[in-house]
PDB file of C-alpha atoms in Angstrom:
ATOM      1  CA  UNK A   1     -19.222  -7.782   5.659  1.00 42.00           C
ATOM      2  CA  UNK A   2     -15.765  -8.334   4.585  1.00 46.00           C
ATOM      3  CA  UNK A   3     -17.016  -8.633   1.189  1.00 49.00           C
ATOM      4  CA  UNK A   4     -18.412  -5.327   1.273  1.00 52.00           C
ATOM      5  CA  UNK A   5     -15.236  -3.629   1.510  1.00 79.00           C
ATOM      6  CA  UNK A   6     -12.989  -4.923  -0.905  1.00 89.00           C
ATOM      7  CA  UNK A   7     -15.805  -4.881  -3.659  1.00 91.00           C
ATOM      8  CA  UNK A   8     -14.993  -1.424  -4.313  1.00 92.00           C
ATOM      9  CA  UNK A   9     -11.495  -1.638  -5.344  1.00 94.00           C
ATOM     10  CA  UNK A  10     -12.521  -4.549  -7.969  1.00 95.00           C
ATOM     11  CA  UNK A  11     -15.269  -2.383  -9.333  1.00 95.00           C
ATOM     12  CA  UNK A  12     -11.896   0.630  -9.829  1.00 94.00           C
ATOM     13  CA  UNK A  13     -10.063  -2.137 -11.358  1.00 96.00           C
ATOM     14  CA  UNK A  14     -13.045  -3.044 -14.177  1.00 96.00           C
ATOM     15  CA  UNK A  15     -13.158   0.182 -14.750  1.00 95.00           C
ATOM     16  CA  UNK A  16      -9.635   0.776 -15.289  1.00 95.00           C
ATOM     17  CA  UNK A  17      -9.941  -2.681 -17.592  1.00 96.00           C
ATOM     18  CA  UNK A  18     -12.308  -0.522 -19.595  1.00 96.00           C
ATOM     19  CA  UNK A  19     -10.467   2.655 -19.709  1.00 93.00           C
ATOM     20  CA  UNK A  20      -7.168   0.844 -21.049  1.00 93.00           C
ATOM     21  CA  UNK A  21      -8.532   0.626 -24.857  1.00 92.00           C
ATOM     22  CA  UNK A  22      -8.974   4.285 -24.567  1.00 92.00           C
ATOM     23  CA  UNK A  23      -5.607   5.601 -23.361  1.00 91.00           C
ATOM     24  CA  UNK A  24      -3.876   8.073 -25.905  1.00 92.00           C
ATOM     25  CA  UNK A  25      -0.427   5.766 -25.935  1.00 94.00           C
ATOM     26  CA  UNK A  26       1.397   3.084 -25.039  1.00 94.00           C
ATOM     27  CA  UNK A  27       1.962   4.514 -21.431  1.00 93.00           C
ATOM     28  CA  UNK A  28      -1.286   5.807 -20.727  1.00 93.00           C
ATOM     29  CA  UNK A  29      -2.476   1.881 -21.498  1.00 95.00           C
ATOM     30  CA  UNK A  30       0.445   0.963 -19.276  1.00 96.00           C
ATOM     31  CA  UNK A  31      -0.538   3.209 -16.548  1.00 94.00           C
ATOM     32  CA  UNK A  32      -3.836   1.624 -16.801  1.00 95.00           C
ATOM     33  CA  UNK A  33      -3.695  -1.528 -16.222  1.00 97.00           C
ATOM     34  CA  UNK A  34      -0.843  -0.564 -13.219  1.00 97.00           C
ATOM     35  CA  UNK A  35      -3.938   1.129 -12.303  1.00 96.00           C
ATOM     36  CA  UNK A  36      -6.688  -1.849 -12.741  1.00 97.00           C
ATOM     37  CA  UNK A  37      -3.892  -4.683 -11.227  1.00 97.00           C
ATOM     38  CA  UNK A  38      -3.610  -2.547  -8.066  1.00 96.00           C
ATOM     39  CA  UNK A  39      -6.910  -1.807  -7.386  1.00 96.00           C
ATOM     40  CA  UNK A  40      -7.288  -6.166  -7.599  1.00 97.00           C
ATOM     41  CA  UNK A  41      -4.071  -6.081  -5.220  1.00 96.00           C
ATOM     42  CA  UNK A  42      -5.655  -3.858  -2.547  1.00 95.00           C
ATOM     43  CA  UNK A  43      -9.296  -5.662  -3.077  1.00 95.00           C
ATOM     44  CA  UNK A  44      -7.033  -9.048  -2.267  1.00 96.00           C
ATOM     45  CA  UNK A  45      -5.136  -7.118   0.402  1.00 93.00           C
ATOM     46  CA  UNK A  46      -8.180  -6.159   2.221  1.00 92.00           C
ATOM     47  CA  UNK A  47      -9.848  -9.492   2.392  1.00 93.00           C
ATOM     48  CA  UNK A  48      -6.354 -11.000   3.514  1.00 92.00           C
ATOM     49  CA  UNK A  49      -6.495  -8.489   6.152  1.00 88.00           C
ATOM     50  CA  UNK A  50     -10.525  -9.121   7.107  1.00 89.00           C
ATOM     51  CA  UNK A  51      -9.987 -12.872   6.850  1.00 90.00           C
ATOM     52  CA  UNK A  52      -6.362 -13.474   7.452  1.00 88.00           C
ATOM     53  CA  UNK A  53      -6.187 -16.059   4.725  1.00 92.00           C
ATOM     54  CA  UNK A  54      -3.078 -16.489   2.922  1.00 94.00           C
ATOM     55  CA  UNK A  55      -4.637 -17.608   0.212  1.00 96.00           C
ATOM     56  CA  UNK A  56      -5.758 -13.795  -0.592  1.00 96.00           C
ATOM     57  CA  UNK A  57      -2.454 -12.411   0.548  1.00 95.00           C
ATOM     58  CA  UNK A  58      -0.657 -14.484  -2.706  1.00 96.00           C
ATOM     59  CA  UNK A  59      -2.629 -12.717  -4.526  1.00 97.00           C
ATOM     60  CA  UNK A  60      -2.396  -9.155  -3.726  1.00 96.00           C
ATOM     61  CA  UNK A  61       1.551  -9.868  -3.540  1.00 96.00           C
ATOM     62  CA  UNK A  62       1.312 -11.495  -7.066  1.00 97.00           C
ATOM     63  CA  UNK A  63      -0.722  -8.674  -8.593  1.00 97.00           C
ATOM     64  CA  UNK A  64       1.274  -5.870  -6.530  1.00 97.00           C
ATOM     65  CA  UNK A  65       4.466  -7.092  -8.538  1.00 97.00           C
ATOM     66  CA  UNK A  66       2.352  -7.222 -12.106  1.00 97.00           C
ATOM     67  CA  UNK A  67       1.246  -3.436 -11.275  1.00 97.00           C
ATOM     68  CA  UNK A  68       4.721  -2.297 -10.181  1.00 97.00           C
ATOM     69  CA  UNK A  69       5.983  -3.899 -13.168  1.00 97.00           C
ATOM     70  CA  UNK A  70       3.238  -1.903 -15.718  1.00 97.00           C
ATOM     71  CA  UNK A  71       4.345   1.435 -13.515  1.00 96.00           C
ATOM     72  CA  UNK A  72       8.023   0.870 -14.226  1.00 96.00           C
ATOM     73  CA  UNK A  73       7.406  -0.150 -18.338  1.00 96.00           C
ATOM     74  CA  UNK A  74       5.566   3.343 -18.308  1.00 95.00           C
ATOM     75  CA  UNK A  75       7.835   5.402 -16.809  1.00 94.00           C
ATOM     76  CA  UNK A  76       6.031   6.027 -13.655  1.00 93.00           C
ATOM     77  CA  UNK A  77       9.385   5.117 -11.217  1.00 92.00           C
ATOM     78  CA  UNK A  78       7.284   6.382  -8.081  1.00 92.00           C
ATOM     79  CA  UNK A  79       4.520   4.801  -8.267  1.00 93.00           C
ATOM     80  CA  UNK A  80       6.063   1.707  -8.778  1.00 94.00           C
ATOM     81  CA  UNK A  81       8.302   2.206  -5.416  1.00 92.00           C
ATOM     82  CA  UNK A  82       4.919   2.995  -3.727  1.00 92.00           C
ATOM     83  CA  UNK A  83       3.525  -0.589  -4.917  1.00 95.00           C
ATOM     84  CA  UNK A  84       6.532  -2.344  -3.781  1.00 95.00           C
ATOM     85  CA  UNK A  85       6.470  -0.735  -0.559  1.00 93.00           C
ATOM     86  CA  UNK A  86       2.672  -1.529  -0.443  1.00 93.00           C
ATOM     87  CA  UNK A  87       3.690  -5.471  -1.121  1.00 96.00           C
ATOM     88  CA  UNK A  88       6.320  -5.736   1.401  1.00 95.00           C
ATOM     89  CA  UNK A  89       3.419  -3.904   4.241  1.00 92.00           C
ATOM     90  CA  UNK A  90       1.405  -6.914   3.110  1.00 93.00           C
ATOM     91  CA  UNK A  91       4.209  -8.918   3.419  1.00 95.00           C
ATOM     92  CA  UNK A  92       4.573  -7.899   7.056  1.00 94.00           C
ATOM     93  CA  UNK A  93       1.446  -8.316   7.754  1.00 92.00           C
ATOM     94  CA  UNK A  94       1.174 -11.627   7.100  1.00 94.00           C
ATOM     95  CA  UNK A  95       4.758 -12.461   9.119  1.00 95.00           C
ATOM     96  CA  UNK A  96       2.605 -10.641  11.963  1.00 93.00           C
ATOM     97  CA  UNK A  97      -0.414 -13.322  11.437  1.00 92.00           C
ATOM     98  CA  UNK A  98       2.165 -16.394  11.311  1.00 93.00           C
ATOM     99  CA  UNK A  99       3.767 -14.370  14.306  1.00 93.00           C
ATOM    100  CA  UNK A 100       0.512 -13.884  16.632  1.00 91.00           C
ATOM    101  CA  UNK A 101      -0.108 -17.638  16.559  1.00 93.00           C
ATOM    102  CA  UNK A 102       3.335 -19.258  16.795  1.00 93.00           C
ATOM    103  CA  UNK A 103       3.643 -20.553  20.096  1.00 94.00           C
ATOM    104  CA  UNK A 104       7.300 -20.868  20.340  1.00 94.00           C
ATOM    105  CA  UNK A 105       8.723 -18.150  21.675  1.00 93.00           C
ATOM    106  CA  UNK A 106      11.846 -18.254  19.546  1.00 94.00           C
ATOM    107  CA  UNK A 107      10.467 -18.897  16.521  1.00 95.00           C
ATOM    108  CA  UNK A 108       7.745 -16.025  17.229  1.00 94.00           C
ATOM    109  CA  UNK A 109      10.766 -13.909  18.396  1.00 93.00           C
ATOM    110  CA  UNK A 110      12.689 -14.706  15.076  1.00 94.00           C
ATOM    111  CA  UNK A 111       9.096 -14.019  13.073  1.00 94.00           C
ATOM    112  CA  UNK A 112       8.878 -10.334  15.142  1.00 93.00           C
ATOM    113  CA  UNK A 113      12.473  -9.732  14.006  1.00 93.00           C
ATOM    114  CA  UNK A 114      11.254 -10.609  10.496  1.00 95.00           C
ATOM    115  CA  UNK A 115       8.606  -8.138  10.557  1.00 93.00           C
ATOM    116  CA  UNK A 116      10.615  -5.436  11.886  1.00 93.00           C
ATOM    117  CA  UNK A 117      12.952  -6.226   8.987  1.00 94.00           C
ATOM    118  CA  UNK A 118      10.485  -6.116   6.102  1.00 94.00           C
ATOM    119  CA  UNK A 119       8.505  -3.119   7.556  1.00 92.00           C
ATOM    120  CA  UNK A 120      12.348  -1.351   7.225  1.00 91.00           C
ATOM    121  CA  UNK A 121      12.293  -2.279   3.433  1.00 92.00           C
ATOM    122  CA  UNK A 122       8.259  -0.897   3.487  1.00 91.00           C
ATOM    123  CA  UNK A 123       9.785   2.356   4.215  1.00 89.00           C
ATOM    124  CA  UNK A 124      12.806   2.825   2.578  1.00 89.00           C
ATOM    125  CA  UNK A 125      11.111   1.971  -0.264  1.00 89.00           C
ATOM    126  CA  UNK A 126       7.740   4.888   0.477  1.00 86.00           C
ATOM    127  CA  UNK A 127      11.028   6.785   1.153  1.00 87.00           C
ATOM    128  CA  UNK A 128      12.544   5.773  -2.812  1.00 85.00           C
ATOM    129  CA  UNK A 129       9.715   6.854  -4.129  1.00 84.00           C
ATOM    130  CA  UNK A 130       9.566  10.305  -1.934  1.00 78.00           C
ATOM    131  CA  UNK A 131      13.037  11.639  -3.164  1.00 55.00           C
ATOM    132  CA  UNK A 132      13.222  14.899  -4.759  1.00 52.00           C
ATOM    133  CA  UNK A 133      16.423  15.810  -5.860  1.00 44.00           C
ATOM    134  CA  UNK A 134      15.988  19.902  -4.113  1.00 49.00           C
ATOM    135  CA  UNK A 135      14.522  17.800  -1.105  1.00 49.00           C
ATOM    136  CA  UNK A 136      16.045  13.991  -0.297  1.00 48.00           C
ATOM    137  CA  UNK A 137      14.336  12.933   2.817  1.00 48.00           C
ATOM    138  CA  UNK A 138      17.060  10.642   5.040  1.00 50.00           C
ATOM    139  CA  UNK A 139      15.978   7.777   6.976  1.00 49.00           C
ATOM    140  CA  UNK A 140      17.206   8.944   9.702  1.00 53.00           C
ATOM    141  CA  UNK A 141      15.021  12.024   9.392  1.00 54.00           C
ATOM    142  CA  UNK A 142      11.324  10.581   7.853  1.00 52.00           C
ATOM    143  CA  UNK A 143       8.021  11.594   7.430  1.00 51.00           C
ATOM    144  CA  UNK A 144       5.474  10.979  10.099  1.00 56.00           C
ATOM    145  CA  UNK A 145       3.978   7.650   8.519  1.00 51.00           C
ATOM    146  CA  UNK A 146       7.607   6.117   7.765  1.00 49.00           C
ATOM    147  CA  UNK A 147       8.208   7.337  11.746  1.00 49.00           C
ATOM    148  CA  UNK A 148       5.220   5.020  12.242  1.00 50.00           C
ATOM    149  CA  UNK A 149       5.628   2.002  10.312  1.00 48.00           C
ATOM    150  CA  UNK A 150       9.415   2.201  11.586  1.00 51.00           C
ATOM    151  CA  UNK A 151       8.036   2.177  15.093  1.00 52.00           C
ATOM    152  CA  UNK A 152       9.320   5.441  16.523  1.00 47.00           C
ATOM    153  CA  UNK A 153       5.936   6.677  17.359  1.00 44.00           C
ATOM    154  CA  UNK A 154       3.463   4.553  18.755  1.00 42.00           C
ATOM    155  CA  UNK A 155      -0.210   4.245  17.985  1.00 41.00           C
ATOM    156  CA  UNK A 156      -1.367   5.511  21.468  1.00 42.00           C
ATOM    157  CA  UNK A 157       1.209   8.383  21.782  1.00 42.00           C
ATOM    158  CA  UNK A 158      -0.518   9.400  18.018  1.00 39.00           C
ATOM    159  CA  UNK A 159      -2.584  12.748  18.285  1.00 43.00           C
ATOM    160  CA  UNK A 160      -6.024  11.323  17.059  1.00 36.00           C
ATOM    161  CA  UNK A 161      -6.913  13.564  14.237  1.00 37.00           C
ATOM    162  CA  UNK A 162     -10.456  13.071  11.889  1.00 39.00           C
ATOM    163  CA  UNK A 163      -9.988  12.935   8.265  1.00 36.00           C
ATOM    164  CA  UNK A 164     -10.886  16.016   6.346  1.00 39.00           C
ATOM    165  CA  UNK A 165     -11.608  15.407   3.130  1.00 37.00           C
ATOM    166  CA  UNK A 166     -10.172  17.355   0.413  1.00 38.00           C
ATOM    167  CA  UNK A 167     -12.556  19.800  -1.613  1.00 40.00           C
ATOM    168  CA  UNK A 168     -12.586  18.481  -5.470  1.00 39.00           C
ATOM    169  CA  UNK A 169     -14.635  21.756  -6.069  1.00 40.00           C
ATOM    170  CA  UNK A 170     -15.869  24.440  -5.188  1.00 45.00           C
ATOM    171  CA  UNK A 171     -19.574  25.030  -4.676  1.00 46.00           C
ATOM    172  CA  UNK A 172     -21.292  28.082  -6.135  1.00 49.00           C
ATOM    173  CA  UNK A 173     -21.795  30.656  -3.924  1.00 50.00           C
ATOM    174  CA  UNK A 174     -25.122  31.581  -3.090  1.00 53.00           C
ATOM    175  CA  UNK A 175     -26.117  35.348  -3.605  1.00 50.00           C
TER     176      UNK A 175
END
């Protein structure tokens, strides 16, 4: 089954492939294949995450930097701050793998201390690529996610909340 749930992101990415020789101008192609390279990256990322092979964690961190890179060449600043706060998630994610199966305790301790480190860069960079001039968010004062990933709110202590899904439009009444 872990298959099964990265296939969609690489079916986003060929499409994105195919959309690229129809984009209006040099940035729209740009934005494209930012587009198609992080849909691979999260397809990677997932089965590094099902199968905790490092192998597949390479890549996503390999094509994470290619789609940052195409945001930043087309002017998209944010979105390229997203991706690199995406990579360095990954990142700690796999310093929690090497982590839960270290059996010294000070080299486990010193790999903790590593992910608590590189999950700080994860959000200061989702908090980069949040700023609004009328409205700077401070670290000291972040979102609810960043709270998370910064480890000032625990998973347990989180209000479990189902996902609405957003309406894309609206249906026609019915008389």
């Amino acid at each position: 089954e872990a298959d099964a749930s990265d296939e969609a992101f690489f079916e986003a990415a060929s499409l994105f492939d195919r959309a690229k020789p129809l984009a209006a101008d040099e940035p729209s192609k740009l934005l494209a294949m930012g587009h198609a390279q992080l849909c691979r990256a999260l397809g990677s990322g997932t089965k590094f995450a099902n199968l905790r092979e490092m192998q597949f964690h390479s890549e996503a961190s390999r094509l994470l930097e290619s789609a940052s890179a195409y945001y930043e060449r087309a002017g998209f600043e944010r979105a390229s701050r997203w991706t690199q706060g995406t990579k360095l998630l990954f990142d700690a994610h796999a310093y929690l793998t090497h982590a839960g199966l270290e059996t010294d305790p000070e080299k486990k301790s010193r790999l903790y201390s590593i992910v608590e480190t590189v999950l700080g860069a994860s959000a200061d960079a989702f908090l980069k690529a949040e700023v609004d001039p009328d409205h700077a968010v401070r670290r000291e004062d972040p979102p609810e996610g960043v709270r998370y990933l910064l480890g000032s709110e625990r998973a347990d202590d989180r209000e479990r909340r189902p996902l609405e899904m957003p309406r894309v439009r609206e249906e026609p009444e019915e008389p």
